[in-house]
PDB file of C-alpha atoms in Angstrom:
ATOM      1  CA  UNK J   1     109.428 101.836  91.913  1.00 90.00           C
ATOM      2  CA  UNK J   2     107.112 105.023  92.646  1.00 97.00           C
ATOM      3  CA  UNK J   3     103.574 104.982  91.261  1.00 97.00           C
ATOM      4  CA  UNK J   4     102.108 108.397  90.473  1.00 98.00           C
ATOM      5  CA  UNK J   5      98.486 108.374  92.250  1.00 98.00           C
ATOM      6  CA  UNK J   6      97.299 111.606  91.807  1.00 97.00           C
ATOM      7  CA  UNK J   7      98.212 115.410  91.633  1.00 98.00           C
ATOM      8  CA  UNK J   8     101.550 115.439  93.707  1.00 98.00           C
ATOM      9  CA  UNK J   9     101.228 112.216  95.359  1.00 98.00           C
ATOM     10  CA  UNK J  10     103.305 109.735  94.407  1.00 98.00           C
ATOM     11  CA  UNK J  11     103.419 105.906  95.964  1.00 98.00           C
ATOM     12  CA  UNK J  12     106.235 103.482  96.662  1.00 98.00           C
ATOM     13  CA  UNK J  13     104.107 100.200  96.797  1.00 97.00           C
ATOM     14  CA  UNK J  14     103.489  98.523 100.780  1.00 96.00           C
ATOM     15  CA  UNK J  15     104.993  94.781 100.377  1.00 94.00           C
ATOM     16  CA  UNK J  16     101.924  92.222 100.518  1.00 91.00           C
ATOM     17  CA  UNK J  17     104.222  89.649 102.185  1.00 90.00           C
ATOM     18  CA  UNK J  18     102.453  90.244 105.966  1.00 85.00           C
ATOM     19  CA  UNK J  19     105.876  88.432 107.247  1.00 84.00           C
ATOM     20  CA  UNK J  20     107.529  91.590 106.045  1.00 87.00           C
ATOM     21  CA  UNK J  21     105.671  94.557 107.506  1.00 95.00           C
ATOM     22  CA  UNK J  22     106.582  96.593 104.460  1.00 96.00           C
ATOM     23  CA  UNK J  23     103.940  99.540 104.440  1.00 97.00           C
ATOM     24  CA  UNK J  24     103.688 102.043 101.390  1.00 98.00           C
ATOM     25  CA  UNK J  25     105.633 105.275 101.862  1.00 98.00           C
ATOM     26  CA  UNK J  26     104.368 108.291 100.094  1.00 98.00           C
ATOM     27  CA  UNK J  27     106.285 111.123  98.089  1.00 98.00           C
ATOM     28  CA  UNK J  28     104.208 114.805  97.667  1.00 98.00           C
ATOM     29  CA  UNK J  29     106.477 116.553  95.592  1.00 98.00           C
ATOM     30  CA  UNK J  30     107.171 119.931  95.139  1.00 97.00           C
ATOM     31  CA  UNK J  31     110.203 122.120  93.830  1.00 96.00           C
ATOM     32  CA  UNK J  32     110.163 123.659  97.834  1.00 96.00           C
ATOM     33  CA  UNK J  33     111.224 120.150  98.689  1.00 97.00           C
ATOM     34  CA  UNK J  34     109.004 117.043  98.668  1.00 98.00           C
ATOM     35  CA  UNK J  35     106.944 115.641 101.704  1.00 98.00           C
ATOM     36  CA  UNK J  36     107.859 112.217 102.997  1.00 98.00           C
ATOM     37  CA  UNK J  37     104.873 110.421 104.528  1.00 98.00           C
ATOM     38  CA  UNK J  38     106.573 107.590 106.834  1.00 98.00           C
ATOM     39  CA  UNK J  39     110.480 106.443 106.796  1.00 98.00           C
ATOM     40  CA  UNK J  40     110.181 103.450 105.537  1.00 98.00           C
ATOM     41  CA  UNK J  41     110.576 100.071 108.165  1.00 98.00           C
ATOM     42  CA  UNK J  42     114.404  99.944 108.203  1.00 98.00           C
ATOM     43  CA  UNK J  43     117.686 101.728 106.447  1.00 98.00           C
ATOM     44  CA  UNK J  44     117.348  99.948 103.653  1.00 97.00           C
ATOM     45  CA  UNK J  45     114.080 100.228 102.750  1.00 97.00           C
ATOM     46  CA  UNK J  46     114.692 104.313 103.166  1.00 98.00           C
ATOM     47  CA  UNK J  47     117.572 103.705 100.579  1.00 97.00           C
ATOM     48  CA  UNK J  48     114.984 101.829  98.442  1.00 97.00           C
ATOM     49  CA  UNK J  49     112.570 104.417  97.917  1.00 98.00           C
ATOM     50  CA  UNK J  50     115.316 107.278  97.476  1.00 98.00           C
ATOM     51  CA  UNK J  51     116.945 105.182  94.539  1.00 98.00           C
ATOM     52  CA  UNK J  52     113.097 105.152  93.358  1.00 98.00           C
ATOM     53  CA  UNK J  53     112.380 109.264  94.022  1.00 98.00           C
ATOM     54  CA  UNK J  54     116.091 110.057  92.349  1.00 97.00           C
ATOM     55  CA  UNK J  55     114.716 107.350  89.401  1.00 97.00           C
ATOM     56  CA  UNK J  56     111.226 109.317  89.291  1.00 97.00           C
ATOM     57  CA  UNK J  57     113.330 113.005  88.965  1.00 97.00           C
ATOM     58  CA  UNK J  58     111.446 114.143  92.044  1.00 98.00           C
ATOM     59  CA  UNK J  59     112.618 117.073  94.474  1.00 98.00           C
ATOM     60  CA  UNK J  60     114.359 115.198  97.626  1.00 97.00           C
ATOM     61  CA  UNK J  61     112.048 115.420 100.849  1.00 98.00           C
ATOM     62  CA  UNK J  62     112.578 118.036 103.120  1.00 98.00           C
ATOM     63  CA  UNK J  63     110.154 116.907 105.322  1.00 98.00           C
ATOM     64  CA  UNK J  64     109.187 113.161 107.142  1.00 98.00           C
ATOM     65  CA  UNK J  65     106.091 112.602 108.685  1.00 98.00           C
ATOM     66  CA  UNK J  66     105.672 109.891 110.576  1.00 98.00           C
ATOM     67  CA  UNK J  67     102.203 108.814 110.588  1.00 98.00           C
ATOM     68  CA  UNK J  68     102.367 107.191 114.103  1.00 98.00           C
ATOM     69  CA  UNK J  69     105.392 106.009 115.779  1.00 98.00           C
ATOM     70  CA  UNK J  70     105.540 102.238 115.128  1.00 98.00           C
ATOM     71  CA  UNK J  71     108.635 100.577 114.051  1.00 98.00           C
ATOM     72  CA  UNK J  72     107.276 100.020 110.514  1.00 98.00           C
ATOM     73  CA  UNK J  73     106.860 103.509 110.255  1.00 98.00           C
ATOM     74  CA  UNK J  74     109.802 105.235 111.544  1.00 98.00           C
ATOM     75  CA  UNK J  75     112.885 102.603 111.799  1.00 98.00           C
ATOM     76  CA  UNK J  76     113.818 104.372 108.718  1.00 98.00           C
ATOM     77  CA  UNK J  77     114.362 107.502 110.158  1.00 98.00           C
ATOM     78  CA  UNK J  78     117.952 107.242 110.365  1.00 98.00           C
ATOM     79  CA  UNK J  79     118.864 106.702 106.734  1.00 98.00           C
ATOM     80  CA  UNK J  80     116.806 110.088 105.531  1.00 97.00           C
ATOM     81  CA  UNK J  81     119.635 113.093 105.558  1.00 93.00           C
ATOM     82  CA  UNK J  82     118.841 116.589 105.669  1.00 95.00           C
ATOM     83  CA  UNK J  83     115.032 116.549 106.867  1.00 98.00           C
ATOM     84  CA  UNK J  84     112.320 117.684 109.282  1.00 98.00           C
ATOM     85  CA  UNK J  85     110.989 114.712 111.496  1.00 98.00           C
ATOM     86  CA  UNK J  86     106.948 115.949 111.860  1.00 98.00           C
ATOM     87  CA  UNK J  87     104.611 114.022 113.968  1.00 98.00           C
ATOM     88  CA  UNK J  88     101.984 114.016 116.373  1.00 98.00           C
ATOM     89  CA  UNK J  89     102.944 115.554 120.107  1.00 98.00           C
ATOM     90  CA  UNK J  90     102.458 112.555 121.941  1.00 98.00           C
ATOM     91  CA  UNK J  91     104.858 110.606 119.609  1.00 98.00           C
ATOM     92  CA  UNK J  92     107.651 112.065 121.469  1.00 98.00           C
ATOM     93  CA  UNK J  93     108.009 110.113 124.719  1.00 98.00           C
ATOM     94  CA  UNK J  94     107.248 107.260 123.241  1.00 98.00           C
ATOM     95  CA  UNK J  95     109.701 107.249 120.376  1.00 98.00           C
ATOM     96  CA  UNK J  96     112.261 108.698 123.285  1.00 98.00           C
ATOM     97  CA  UNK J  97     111.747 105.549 125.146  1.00 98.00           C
ATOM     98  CA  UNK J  98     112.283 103.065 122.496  1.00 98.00           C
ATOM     99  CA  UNK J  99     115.686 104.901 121.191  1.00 97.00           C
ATOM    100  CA  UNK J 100     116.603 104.105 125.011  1.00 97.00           C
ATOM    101  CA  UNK J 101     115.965 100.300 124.371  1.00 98.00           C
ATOM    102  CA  UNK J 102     119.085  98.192 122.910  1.00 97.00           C
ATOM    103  CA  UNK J 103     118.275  96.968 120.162  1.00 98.00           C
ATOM    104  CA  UNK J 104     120.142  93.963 118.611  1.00 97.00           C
ATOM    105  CA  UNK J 105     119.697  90.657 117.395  1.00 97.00           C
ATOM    106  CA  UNK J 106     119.685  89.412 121.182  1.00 98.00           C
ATOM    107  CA  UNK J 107     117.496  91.589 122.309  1.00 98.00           C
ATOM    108  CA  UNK J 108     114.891  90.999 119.720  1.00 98.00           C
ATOM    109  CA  UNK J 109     115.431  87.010 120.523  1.00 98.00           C
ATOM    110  CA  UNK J 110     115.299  87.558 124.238  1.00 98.00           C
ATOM    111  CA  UNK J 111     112.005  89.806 124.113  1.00 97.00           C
ATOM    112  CA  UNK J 112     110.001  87.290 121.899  1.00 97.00           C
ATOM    113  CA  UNK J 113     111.073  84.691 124.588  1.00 97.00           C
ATOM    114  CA  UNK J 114     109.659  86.670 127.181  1.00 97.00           C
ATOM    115  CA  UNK J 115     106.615  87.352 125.304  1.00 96.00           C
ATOM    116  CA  UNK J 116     106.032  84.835 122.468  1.00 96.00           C
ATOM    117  CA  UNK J 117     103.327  87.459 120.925  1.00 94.00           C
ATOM    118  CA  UNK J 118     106.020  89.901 119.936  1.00 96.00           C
ATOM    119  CA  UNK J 119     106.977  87.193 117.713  1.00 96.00           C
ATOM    120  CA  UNK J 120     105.770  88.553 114.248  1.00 94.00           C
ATOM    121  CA  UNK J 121     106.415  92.498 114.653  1.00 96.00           C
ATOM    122  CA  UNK J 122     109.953  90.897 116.267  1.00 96.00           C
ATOM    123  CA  UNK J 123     111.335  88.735 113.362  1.00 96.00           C
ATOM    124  CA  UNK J 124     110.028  90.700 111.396  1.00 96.00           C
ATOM    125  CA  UNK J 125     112.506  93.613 112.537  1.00 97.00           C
ATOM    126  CA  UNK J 126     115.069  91.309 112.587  1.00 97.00           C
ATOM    127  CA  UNK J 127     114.806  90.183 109.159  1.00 96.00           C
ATOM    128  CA  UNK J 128     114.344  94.223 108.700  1.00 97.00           C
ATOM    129  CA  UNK J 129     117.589  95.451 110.107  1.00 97.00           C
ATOM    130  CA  UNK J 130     120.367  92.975 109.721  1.00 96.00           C
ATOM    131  CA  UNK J 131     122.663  95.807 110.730  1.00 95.00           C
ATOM    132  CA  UNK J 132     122.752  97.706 113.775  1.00 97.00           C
ATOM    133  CA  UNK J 133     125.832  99.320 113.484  1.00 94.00           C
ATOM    134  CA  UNK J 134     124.373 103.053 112.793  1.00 93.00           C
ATOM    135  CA  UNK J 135     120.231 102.251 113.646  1.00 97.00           C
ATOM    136  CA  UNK J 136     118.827 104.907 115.962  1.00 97.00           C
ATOM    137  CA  UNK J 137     115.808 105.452 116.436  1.00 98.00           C
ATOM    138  CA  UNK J 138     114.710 108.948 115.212  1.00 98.00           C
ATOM    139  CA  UNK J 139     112.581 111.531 117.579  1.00 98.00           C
ATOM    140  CA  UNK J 140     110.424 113.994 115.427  1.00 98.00           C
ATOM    141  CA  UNK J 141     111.748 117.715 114.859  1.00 97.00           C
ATOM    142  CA  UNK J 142     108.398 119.177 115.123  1.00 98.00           C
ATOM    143  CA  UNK J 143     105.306 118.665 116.541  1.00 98.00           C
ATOM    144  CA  UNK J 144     101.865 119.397 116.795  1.00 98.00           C
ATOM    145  CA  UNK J 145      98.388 118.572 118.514  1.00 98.00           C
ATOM    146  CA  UNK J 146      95.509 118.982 116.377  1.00 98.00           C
ATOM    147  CA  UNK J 147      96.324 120.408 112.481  1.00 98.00           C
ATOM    148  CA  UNK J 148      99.220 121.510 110.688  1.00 98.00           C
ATOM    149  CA  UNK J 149      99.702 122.327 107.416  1.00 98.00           C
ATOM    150  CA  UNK J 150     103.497 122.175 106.163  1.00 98.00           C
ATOM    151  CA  UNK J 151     105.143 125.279 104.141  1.00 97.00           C
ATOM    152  CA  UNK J 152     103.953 123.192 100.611  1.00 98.00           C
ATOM    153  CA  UNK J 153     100.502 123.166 101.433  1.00 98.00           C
ATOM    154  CA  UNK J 154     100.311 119.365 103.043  1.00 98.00           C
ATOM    155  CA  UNK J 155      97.794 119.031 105.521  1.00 98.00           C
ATOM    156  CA  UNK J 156      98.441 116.845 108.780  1.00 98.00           C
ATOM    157  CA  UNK J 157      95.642 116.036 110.851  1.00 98.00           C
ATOM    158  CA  UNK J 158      95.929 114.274 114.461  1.00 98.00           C
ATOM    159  CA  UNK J 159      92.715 111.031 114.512  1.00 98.00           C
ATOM    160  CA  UNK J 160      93.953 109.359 117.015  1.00 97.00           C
ATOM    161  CA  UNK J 161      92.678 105.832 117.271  1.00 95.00           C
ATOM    162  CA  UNK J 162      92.799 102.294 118.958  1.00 94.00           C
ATOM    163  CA  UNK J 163      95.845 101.878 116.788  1.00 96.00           C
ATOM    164  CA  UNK J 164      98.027 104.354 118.335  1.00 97.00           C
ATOM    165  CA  UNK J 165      97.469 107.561 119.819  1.00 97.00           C
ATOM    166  CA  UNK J 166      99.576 109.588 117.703  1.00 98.00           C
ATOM    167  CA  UNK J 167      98.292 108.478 114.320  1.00 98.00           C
ATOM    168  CA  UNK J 168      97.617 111.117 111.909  1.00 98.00           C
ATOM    169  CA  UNK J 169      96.253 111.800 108.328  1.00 98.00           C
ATOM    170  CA  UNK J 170      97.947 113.613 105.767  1.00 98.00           C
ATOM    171  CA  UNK J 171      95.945 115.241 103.015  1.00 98.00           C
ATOM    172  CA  UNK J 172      97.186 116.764  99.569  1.00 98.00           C
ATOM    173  CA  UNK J 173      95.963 116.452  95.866  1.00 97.00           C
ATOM    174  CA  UNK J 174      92.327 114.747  96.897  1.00 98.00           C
ATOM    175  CA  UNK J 175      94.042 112.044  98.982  1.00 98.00           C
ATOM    176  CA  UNK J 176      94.218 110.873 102.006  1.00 98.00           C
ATOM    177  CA  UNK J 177      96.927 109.220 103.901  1.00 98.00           C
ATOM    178  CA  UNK J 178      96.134 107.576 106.598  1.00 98.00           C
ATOM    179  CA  UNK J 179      99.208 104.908 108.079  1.00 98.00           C
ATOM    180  CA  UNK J 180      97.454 102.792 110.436  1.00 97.00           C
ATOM    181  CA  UNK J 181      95.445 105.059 112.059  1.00 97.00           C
ATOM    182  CA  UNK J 182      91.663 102.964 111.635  1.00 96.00           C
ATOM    183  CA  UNK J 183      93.301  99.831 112.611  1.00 95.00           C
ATOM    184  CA  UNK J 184      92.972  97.363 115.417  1.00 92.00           C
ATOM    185  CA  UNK J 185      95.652  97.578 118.103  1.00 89.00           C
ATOM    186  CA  UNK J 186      99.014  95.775 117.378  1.00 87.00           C
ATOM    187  CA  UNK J 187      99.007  91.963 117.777  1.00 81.00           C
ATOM    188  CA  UNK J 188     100.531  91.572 120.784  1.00 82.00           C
ATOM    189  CA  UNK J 189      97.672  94.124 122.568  1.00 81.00           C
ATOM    190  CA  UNK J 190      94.817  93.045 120.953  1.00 84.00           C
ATOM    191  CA  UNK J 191      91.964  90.947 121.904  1.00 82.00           C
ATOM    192  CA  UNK J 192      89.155  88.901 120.920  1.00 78.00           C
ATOM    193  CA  UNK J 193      86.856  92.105 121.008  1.00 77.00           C
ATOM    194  CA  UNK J 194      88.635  94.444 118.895  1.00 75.00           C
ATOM    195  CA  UNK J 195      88.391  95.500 115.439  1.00 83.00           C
ATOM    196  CA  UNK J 196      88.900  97.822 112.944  1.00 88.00           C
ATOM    197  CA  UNK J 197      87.896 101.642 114.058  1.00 89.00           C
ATOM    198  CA  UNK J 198      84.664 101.806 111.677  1.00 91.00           C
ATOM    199  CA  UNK J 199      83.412 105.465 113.054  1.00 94.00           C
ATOM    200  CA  UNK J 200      86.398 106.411 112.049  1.00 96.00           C
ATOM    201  CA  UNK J 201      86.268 105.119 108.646  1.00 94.00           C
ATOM    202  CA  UNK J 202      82.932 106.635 108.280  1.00 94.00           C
ATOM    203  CA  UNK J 203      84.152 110.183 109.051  1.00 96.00           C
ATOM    204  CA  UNK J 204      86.636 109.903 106.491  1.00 96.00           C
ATOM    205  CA  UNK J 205      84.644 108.468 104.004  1.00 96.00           C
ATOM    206  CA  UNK J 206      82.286 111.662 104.577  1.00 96.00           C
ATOM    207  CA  UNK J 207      84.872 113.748 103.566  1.00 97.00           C
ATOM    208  CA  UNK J 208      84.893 112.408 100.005  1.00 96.00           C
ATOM    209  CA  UNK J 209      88.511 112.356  99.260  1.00 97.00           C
ATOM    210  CA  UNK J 210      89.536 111.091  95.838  1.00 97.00           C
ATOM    211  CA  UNK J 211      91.788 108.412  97.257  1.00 98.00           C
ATOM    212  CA  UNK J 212      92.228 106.724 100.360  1.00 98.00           C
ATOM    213  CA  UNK J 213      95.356 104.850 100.945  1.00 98.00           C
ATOM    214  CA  UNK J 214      96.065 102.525 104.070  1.00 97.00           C
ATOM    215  CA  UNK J 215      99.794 101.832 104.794  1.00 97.00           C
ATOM    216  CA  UNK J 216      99.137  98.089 104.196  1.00 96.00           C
ATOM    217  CA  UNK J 217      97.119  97.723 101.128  1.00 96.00           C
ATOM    218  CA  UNK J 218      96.138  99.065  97.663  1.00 96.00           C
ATOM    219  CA  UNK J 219      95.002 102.359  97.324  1.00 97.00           C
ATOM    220  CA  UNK J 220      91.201 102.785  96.507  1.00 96.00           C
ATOM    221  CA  UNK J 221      89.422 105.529  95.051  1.00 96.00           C
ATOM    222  CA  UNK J 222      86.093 106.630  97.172  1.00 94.00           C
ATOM    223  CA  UNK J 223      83.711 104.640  95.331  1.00 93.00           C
ATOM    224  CA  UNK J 224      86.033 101.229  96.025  1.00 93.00           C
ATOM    225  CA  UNK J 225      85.989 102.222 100.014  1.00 91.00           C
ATOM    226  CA  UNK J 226      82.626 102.739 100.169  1.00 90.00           C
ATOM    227  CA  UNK J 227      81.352  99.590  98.459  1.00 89.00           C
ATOM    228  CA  UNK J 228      84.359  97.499 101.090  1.00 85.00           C
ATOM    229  CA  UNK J 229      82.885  99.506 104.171  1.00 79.00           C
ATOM    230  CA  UNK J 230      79.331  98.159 103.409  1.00 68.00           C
TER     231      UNK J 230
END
């Protein structure tokens, strides 16, 4: 079910079950055609939240942005008709590559055996995509390096980040979406010495948005972030 958050920004909820990988997927409506923020991790996740937007009377999206290029984020891709794919430039060859890989059920299996620390992200797809039949793996329409701001007045912003290198921010309605971007590197690259990106936190917290909503967790309003950032 969509939660209204604020202005135009609406939120279908990111599943706290961490063996899920379920992030929040955001809806900025307008009449022109609403703004997608992220896919969605699989098909039917994407056919989850367009049950909810059709539920909530809100104008289909016209427009996906992936906020970086992680599975999570873009697997569902594939179930969105009649859209724009917008990302970050360097999104491309990477997303390229992994629409090149085969994935299956086997392939998922045989990968965590070569690598045991692919484990979570790789059940977790599994569990994700029981189907493979019509899965691709979607590269974006549209790019762009530094800013962009879409026909309805969204604002995409390239951070960057330890994360991934294409993570963006999308801004509309005094809120800020933000994906991933201030977060550690994925599991299976991190180590010991890294954490979460707090210069980046600061800068955004310095540019006093209402809200500021993570991909994996509940939205908080400035005053909430502030207090958790110390």
């Amino acid at each position: 079910m969509l939660e209204h958050l604020n202005g135009r920004v609406w939120l279908y909820p990111h599943d706290p079950d961490q063996d899920a990988i379920r992030p929040s997927v955001a809806v900025i409506a307008d009449d022109r055609g609403s703004v997608l923020i992220d896919a969605g991790n699989s098909p039917k996740h994407a056919r989850e939240i367009q049950a909810a937007i059709a539920a909530a009377g809100l104008p289909a999206p016209r427009w996906l942005v992936y906020t970086h290029h992680h599975w999570d984020h873009t697997w569902g891709a594939c179930a969105w008709p009649d859209v724009t794919v917008v990302a970050h430039s360097s999104a491309v060859p990477i997303l390229t590559a992994e629409g090149e890989r085969p994935w299956s059920h086997r392939y998922l299996h045989d990968q965590v055996k070569a690598n045991p620390k692919l484990g979570p992200s790789f059940r977790a797809r599994a569990l994700a995509v029981p189907d493979w039949t019509d899965f691709r793996i979607v590269v974006p329409d549209q790019t762009f390096d530094d800013t962009l701001t879409l026909p309805t007045g969204v604002v995409l912003r390239h951070v960057g980040g330890n994360h991934a290198p294409d993570s963006l921010v999308a801004i509309d309605s005094g809120v800020v979406l933000i994906g991933d971007a201030f977060y550690p590197p994925p599991y299976h690259q991190r180590t010991s010495e890294d954490s979460a990106d707090y210069a980046m936190i600061k800068q955004l917290l310095s540019e006093r948005h209402d809200w500021y909503v993570d991909a994996h967790s509940p939205p908080r309003r400035r005053s909430a972030a502030l207090a958790e950032s110390g």
